[in-house]
Coordinates of C-alpha atoms in Angstrom, one line a residue:
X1 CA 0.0 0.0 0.0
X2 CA 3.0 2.6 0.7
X3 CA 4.0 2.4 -2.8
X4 CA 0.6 2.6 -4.2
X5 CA 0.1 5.9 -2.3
X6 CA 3.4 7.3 -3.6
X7 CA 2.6 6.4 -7.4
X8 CA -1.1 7.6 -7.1
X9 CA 0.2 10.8 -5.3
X10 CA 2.8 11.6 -7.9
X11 CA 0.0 10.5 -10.7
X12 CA -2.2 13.6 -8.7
X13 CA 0.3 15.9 -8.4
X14 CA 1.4 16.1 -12.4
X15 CA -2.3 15.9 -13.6
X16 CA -3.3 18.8 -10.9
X17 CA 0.3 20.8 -12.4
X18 CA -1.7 20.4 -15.9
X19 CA -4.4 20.9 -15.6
X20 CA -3.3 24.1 -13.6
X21 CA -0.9 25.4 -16.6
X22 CA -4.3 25.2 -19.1
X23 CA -6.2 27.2 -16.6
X24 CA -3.8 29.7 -15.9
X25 CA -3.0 29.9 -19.6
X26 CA -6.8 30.1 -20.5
X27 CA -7.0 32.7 -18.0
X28 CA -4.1 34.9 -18.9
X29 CA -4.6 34.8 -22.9
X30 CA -9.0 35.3 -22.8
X31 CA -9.3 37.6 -19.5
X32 CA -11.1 40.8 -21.1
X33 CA -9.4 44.0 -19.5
X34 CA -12.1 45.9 -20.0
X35 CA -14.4 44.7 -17.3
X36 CA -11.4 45.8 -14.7
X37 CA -12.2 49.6 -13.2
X38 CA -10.7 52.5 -15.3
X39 CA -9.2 55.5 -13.3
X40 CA -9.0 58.6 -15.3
X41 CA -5.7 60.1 -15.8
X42 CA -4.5 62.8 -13.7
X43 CA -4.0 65.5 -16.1
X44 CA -1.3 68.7 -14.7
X45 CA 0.3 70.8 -16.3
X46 CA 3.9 70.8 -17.7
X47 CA 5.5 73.6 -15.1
X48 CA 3.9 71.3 -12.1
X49 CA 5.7 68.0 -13.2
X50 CA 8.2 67.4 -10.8
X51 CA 12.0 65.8 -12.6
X52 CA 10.9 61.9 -12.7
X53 CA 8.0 62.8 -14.7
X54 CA 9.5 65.1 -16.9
X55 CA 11.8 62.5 -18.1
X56 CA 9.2 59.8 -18.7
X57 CA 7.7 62.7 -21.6
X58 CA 11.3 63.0 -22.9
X59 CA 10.6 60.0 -25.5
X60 CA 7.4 61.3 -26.2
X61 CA 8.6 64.7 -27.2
X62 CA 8.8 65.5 -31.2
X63 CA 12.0 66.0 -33.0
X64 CA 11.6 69.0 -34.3
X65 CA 11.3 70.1 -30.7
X66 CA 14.5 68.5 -29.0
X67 CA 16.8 69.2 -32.4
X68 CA 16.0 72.6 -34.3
X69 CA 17.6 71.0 -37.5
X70 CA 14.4 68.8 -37.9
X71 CA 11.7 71.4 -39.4
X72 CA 8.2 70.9 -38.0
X73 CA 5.8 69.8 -40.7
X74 CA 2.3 69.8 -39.3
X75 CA 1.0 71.1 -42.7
X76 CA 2.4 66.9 -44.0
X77 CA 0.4 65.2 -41.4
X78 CA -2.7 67.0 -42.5
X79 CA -2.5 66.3 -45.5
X80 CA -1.6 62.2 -45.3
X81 CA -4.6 62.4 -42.6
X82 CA -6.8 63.7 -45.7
X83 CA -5.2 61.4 -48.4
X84 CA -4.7 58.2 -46.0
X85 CA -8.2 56.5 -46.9
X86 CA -7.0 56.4 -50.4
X87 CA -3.4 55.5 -49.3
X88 CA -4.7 52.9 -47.3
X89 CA -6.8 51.2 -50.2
X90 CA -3.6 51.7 -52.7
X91 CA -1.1 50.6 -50.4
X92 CA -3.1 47.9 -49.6
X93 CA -3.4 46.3 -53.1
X94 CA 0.4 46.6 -53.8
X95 CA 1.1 45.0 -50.8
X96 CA -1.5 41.7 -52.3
X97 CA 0.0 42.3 -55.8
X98 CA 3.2 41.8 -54.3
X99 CA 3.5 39.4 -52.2
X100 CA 1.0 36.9 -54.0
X101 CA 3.4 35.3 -56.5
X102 CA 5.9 35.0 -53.5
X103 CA 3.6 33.0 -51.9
X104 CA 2.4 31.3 -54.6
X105 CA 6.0 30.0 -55.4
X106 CA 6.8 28.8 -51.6
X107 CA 3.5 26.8 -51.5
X108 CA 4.0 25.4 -54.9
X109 CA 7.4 24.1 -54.3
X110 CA 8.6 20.8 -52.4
X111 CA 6.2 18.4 -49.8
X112 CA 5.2 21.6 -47.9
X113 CA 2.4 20.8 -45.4
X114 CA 0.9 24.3 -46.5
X115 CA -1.5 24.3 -48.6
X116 CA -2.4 28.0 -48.9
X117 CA -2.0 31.6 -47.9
X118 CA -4.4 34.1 -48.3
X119 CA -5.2 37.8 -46.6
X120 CA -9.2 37.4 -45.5
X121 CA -8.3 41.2 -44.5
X122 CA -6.1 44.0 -45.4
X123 CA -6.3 47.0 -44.1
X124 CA -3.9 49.4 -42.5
X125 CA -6.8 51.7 -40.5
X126 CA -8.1 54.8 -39.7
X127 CA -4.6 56.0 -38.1
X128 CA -2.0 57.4 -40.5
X129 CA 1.9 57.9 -40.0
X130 CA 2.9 60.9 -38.0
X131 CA 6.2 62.7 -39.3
X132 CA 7.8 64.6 -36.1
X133 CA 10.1 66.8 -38.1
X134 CA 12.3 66.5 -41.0
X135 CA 15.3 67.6 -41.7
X136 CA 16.9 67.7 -45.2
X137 CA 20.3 68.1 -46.4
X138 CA 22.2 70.2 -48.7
X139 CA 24.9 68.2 -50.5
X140 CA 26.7 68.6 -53.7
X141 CA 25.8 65.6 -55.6
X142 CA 22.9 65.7 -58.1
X143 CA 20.2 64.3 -55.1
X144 CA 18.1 65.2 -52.5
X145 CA 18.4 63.3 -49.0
X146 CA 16.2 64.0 -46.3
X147 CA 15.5 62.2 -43.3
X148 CA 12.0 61.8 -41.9
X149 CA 11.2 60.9 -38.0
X150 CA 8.0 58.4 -38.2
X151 CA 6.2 57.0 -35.8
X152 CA 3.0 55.0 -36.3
X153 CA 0.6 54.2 -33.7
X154 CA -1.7 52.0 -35.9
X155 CA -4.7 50.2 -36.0
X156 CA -4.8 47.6 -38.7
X157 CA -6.7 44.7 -39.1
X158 CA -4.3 42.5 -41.1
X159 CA -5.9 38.4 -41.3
X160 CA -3.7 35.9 -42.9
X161 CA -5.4 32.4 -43.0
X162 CA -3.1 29.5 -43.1
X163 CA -4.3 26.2 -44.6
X164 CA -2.8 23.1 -43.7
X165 CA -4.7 20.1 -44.9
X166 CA -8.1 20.6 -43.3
X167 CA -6.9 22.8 -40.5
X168 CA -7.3 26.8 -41.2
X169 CA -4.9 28.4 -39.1
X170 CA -6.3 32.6 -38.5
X171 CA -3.1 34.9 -37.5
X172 CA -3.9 38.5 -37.0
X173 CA -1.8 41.8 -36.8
X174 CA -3.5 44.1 -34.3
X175 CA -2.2 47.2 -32.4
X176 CA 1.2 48.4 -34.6
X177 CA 3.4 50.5 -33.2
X178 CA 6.3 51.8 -35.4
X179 CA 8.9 54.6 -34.9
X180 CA 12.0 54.6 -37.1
X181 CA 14.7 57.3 -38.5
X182 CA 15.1 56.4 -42.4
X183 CA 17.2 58.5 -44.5
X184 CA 15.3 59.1 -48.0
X185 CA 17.4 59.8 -51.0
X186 CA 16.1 61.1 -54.3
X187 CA 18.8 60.3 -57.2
X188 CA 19.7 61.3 -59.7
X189 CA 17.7 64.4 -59.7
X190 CA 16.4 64.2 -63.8
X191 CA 14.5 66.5 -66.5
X192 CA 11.6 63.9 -66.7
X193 CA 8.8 63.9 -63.8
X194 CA 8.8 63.0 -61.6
X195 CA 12.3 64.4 -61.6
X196 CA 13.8 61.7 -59.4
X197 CA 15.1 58.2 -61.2
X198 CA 15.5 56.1 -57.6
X199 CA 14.3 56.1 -54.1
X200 CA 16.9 54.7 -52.0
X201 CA 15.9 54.2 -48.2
X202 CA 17.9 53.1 -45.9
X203 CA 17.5 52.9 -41.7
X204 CA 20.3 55.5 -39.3
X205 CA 19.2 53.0 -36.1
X206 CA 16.9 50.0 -35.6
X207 CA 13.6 50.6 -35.3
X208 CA 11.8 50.5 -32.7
X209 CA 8.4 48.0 -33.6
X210 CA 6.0 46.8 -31.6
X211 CA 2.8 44.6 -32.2
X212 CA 0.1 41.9 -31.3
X213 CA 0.0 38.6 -33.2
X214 CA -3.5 36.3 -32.0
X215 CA -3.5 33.1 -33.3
X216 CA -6.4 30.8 -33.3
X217 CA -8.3 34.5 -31.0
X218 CA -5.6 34.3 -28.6
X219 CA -2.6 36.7 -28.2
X220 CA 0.7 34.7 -28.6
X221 CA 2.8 38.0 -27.4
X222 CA 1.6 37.4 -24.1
X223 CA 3.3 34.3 -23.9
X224 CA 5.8 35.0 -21.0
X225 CA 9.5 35.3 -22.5
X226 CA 8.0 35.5 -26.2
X227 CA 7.7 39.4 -26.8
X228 CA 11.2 40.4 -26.2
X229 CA 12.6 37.0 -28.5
X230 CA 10.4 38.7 -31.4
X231 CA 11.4 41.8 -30.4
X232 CA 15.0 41.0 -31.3
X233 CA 14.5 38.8 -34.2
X234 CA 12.9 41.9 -35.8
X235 CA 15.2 44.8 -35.0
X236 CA 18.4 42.1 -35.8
X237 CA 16.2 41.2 -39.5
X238 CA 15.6 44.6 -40.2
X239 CA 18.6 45.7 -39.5
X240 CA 20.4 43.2 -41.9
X241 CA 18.6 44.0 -44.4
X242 CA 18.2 48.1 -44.3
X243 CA 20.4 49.6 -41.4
X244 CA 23.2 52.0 -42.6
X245 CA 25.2 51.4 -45.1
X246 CA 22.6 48.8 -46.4
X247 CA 20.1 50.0 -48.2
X248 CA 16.5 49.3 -50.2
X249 CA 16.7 51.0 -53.9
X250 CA 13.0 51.4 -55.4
X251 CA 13.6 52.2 -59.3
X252 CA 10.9 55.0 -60.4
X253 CA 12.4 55.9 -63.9
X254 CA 13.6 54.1 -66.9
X255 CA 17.3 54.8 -67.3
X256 CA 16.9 55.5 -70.7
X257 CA 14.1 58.5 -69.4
X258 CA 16.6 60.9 -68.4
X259 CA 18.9 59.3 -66.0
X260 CA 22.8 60.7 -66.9
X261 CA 24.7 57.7 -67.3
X262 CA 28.2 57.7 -66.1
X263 CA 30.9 56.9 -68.6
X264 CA 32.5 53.1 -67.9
X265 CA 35.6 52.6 -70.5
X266 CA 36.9 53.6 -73.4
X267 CA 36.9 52.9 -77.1
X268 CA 40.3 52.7 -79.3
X269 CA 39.2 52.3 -82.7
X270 CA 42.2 52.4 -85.4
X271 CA 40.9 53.1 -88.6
X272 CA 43.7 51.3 -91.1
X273 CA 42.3 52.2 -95.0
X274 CA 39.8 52.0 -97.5
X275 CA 39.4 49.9 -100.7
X276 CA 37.7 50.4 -103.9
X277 CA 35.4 53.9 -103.1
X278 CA 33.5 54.9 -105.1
X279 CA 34.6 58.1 -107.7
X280 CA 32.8 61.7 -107.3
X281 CA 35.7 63.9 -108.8
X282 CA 36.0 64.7 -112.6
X283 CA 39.1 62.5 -113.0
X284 CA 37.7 59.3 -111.3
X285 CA 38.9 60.2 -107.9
X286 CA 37.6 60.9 -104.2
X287 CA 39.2 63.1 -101.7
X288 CA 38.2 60.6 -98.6
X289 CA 38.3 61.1 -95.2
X290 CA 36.4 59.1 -92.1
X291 CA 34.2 60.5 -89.4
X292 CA 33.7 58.5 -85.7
X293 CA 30.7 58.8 -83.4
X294 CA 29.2 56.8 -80.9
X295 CA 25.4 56.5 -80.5
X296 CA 23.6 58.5 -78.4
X297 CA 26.1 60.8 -77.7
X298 CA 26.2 64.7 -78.4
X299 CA 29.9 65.9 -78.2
X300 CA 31.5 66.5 -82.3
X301 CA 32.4 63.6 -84.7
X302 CA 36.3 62.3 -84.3
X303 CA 37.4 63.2 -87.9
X304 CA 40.9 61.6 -90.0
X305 CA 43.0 63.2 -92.3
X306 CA 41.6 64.1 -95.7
X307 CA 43.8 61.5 -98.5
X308 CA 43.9 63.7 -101.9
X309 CA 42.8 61.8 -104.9
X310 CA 42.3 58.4 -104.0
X311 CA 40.1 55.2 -103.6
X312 CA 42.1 53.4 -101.7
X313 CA 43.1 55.7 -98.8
X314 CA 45.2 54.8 -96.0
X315 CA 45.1 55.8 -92.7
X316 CA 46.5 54.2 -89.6
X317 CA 44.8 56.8 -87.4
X318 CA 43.9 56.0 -84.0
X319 CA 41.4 57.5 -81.8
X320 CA 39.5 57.1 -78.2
X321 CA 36.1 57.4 -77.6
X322 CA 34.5 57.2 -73.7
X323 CA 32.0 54.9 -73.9
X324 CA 28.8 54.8 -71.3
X325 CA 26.5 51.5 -72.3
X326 CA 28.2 48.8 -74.6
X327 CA 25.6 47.0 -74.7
X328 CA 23.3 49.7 -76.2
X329 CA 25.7 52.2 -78.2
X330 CA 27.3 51.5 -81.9
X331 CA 30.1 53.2 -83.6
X332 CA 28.4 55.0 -86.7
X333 CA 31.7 55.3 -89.3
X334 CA 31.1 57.8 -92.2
X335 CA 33.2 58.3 -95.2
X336 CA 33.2 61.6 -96.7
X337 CA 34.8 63.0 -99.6
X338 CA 35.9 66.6 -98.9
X339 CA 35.2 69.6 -101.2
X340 CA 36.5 73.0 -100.9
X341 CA 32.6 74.5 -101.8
X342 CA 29.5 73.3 -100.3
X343 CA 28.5 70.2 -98.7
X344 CA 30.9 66.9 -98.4
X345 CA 29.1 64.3 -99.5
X346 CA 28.7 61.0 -98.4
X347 CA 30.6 57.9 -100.1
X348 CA 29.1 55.1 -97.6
X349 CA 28.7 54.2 -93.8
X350 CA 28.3 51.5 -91.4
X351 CA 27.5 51.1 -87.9
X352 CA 28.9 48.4 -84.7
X353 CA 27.3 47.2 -82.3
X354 CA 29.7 47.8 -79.4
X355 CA 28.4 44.5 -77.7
X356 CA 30.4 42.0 -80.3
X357 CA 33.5 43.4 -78.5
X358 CA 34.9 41.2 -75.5
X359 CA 36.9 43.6 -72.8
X360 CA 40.9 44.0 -73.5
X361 CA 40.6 41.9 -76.9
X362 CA 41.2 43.6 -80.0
X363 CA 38.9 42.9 -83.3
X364 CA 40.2 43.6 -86.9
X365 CA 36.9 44.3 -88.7
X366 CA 36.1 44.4 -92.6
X367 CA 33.2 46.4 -93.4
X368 CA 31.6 46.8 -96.2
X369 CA 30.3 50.9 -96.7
X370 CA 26.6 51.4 -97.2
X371 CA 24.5 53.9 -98.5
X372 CA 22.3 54.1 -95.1
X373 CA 20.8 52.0 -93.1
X374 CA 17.4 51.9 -94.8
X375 CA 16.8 48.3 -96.1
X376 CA 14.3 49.1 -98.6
X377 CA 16.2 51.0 -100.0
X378 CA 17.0 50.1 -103.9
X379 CA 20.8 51.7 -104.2
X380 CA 21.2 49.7 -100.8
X381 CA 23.4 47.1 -102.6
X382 CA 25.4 49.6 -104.7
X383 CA 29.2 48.8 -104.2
X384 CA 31.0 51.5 -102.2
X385 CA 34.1 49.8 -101.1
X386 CA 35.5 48.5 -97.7
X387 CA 37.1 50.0 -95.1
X388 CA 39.2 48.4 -92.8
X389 CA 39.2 49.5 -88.8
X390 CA 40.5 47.6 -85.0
X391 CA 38.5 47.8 -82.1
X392 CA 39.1 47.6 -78.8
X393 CA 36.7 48.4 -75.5
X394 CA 39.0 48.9 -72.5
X395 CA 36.7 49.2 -69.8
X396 CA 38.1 52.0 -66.4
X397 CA 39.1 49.7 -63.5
X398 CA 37.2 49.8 -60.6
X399 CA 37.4 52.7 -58.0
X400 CA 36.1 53.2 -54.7
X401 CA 33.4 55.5 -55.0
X402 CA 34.8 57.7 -52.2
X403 CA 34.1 62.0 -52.9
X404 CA 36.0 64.8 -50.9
X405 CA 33.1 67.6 -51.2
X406 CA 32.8 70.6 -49.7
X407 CA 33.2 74.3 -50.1
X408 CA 36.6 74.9 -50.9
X409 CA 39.6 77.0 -52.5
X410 CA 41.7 74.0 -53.7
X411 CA 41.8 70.3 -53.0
X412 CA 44.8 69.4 -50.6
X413 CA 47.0 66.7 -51.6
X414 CA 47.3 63.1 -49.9
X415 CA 50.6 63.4 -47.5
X416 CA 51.8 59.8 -49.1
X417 CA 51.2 60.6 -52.8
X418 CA 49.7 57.8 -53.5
X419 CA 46.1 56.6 -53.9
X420 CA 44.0 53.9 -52.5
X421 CA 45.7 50.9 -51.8
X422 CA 48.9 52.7 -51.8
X423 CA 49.3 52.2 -55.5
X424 CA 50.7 55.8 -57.4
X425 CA 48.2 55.6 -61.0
X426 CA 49.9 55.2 -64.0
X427 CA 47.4 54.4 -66.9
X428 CA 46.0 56.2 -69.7
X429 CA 42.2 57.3 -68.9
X430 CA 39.5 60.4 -69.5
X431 CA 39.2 63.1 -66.8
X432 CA 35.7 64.3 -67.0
X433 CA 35.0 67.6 -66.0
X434 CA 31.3 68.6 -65.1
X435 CA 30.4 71.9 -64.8
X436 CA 27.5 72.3 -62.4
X437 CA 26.9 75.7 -61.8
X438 CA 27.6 78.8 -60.0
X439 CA 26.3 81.0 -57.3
X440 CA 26.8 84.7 -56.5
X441 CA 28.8 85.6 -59.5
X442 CA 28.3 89.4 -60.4
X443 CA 28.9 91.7 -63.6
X444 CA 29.6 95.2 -63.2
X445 CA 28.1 96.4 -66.7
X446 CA 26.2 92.6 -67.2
X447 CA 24.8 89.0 -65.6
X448 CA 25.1 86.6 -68.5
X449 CA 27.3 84.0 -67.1
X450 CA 28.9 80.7 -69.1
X451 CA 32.2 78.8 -67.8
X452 CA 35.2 78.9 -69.9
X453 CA 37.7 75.7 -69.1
X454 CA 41.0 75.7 -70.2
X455 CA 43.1 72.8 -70.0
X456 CA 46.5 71.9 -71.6
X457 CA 45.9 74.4 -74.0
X458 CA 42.2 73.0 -75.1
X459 CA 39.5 75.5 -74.3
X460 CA 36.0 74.6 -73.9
X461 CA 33.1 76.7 -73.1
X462 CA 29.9 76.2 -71.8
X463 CA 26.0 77.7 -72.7
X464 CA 25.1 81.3 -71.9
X465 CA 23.1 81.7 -69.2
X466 CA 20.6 85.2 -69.1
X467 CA 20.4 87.9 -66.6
X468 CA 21.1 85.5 -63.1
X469 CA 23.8 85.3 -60.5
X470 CA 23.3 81.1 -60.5
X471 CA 23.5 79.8 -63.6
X472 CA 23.0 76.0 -63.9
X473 CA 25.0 74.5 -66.6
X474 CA 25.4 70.8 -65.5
X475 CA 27.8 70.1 -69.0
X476 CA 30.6 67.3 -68.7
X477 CA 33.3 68.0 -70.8
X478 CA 36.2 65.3 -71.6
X479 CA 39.9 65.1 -72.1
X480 CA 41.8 62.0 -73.3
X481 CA 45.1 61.8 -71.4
X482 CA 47.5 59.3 -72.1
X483 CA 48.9 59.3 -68.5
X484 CA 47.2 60.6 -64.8
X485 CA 47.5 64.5 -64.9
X486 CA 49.2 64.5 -61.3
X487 CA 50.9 67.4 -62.0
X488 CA 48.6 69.3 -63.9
X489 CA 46.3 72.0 -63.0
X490 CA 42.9 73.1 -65.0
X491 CA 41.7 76.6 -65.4
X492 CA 37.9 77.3 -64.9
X493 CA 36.7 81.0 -65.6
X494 CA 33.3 82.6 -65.2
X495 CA 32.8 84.8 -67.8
X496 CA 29.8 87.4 -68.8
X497 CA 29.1 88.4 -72.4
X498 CA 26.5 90.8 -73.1
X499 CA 24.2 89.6 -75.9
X500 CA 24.5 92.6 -78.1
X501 CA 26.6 95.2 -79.4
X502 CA 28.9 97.1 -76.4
X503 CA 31.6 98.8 -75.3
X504 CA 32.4 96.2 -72.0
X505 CA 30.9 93.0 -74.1
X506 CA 32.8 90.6 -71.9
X507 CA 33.4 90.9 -68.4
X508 CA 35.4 88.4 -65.8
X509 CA 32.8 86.9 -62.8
X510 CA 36.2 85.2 -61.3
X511 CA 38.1 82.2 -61.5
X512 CA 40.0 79.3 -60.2
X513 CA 43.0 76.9 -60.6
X514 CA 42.5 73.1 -59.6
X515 CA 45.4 71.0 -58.8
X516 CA 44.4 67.5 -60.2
X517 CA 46.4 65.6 -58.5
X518 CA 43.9 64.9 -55.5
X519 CA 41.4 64.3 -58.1
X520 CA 44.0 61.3 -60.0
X521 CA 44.4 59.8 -56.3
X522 CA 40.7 59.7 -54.8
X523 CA 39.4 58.5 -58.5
X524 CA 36.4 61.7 -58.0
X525 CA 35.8 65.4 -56.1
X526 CA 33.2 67.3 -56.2
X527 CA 32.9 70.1 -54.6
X528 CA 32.0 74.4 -54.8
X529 CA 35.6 76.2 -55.5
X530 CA 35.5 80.0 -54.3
X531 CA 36.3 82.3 -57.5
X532 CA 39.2 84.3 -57.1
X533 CA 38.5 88.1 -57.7
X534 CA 35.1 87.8 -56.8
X535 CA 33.1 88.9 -53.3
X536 CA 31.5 85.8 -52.9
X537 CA 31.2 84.0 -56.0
X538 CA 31.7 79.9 -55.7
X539 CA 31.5 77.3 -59.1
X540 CA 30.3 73.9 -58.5
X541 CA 32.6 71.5 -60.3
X542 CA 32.9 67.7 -60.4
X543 CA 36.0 66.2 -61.8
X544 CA 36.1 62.4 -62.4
X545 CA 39.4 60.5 -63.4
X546 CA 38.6 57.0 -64.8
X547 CA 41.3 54.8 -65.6
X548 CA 41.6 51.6 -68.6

């Protein structure tokens, strides 16, 4: 009998610890708060807060408030209060558009006990975003970064049914509370609306995120231990996906739309000779010469040497070209003949499709000259000779995208000479000068502003600009060097010209010298120069050195 006591007591003693836990559970997740009394807040006012409760409002205070960078933007709230009904219902159906094929594919695949995933509701509720302040930065590059402080006390009603065989499994979002610091950046700023090509988010701290999740009409938050395991599964997630310097880039625009596309190598084409042209001179004879282009781009035609009465020209002339897509651009090749009166006319062309060209490999090509491109035309097939070229598409090596920017006089040069890596440059490459703009400059007699830049003797000049002190050019300009310009400098003038006849028809707005040799080691600067000889007169220039 005393060991049948013991084992019947032990049998008591777990059933009774059971049946206790299901009680205690049941009690704890269903217990309605609502029937328990409600005390109404004491309500004083701020000046009779003694210092414990003072801090606990600290948290609760806006941004704008505690840091007068952030600007206060009450008129924003009032309008996404206004426009969140709408926002809700669009939002909403991206959010189903979205994430329905990714379900779709992860029930579809494998012996996955899920059968289905569906929303029975979506909706995000009556309560929009706040924005406590915003603050927004001024930066030299062609973008606009702004950081919003957002926090969302929500009330959505977000039902995902789970079906696993003939179980339906009901999981509900309910009480959303978000509050998170993203840095927003619009780039590159285009001519096409809506004037940005990329959103690009990305989070300064983790968020803070908090939430109920009922399964099956119970909260499983409530669980003891649960809510701060989820709590840190989120934040870490979030944060290896989005935190500084990760970021989420949401394409707006086409490339092709507007979006300046940044030049990636170069093109050496060698243009050997010319067989069997066809005659346009009295005595049987051409005066040839060949004119390069690539597709798509707007700077002048590379042009040969003219070959005096000939049809079988030759050349061995080489010459670069910067190239920005080679997938998408071609080489147009025209041969003229040359006449001292009127027009040249046109003894044939061709065009190449840049993306036949493997990297660092040269490719002899035999072409044979057309009339146009136009292939119903009847003279298509007209023999106009051959002429011979060699390709090659050197693509620039790849640099650190780091940019010294600022307001400065002149760039200050690395102490160890050398650039990233340690290694001193010593290839051939393009240094791409990009005029931006210009603030403050003032005429005398006149304010019609263009930038004159003068570099190893080459002079190129941008547009005139009409009666204002901060002209926006935004022109790139490009010099083929054969080694890095360490030691050179480049000469960029401001320069007013008055539109019609006058006494003082140019005047100087200032100017400045740039040692290139910071630009050769850090691969890219931009940054506003202040003009000598002028009260406060800056330039905004971006110089670029891209090596093959």
């Amino acid at each position: 009998m005393g060991f049948l006591g013991i084992f019947l007591g032990i049998i008591g003693v777990g059933i009774g610890i059971v049946i206790g836990l299901v009680l205690g559970f049941y009690l704890f997740i269903y217990s309605d708060p609502q029937n328990e009394p409600f005390e109404d807040p004491i309500v004083k006012p701020i000046s009779e807060l003694d210092t414990t409760s003072l801090q606990d409002l600290v948290p609760e205070i806006p941004l704008w408030l505690k840091n007068p960078d952030y600007d206060h933007v009450d008129w924003l709230n009032t309008f996404l209060l206004n426009m969140w009904p709408y926002l809700d219902k669009a939002i909403c159906a991206a959010i189903r558009q979205t994430t329905e094929p990714i379900v779709a594919d992860y029930v579809g695949q494998g012996h996955r006990p899920i059968e289905a995933i569906t929303f029975e509701t979506l909706s995000l509720g009556t309560l929009p975003p706040i924005f406590q302040g915003i603050k927004v930065y001024e930066t030299n590059e062609n973008q606009l970064v702004m950081e919003p402080a957002i926090k969302w006390a929500g009330n959505p009603n977000i039902v995902i049914v789970v079906k696993i065989s003939f179980l339906r499994i009901k999981i509900q979002l309910v009480d959303l509370q978000v509050f998170a610091v993203p840095r927003v950046t619009l780039k590159p700023l285009v001519s096409a609306f809506p004037c940005f090509a990329n959103v690009v988010v990305s989070l300064l701290e983790k968020p803070h995120v908090d939430f109920g999740l009922k399964v099956l009409g119970g909260d499983v938050m409530s669980i003891p231990g649960l809510y701060p395991l989820v709590q840190d599964i989120i934040k870490k997630e979030v944060a290896k996906l989005y935190l500084w310097p990760q970021t989420l880039q949401i394409p707006i625009l086409d490339s092709s739309l507007g979006a300046v596309k940044k030049p990636v190598g170069v093109l050496h084409v060698k243009v050997i000779r010319a067989t069997k042209l066809i005659k346009m001179d009295i005595l049987g004879l051409s005066d040839p010469y060949v004119k390069l282009k690539l597709s798509g781009e707007m700077l002048p035609s590379k042009k040969t040497t003219i070959k005096k009465k000939t049809l079988n020209p030759v050349w061995n002339e080489t010459f670069k070209l910067v190239v920005k897509d080679p997938q998408a651009q071609t080489l147009q090749v025209n041969v003229f003949d040359w006449d001292k009166v009127g027009s040249h006319d046109r003894l044939g062309m061709q065009v190449v499709p840049l993306k036949i060209l493997q990297p660092n490999e040269t490719k002899e090509l035999t072409l044979d000259l057309l009339k146009n491109t136009n292939v119903t035309d009847p003279l298509k097939k007209q023999q106009r000779g051959q002429i011979m070229l060699e390709m090659t598409y050197a693509p620039f090596r790849e640099d650190s995208d780091v940019v010294v920017t600022g307001t400065l006089n002149t760039p200050t040069k690395k102490e160890n000479g050398a650039g990233f890596g340690g290694e001193t440059p010593i290839g051939a490459g393009v240094l791409l000068v990009t005029v931006q703009g210009a603030e403050d400059v003032e005429g005398e007699h006149h304010n019609n502003p263009y930038a004159v830049i003068i570099f190893r003797g080459e002079t190129k000049k941008t547009k005139i600009i009409r009666k204002t002190r901060d002209p926006k050019w935004n022109e790139e300009f490009q010099f083929m060097l054969e080694e890095p310009p360490i030691h050179d400098k480049i000469h960029i003038q401001i320069m007013s010209k008055r539109t019609r006849m006058s006494f003082y028809a140019k005047e100087s707005l200032g100017h400045v010298v740039i040692n290139l040799a910071d630009v050769v080691y850090n691969a890219r600067i931009n940054n506003k120069f202040h003009l000598i000889d002028s009260k406060n007169g800056l330039v905004h220039v971006e110089l670029r050195w891209r090596e093959t």
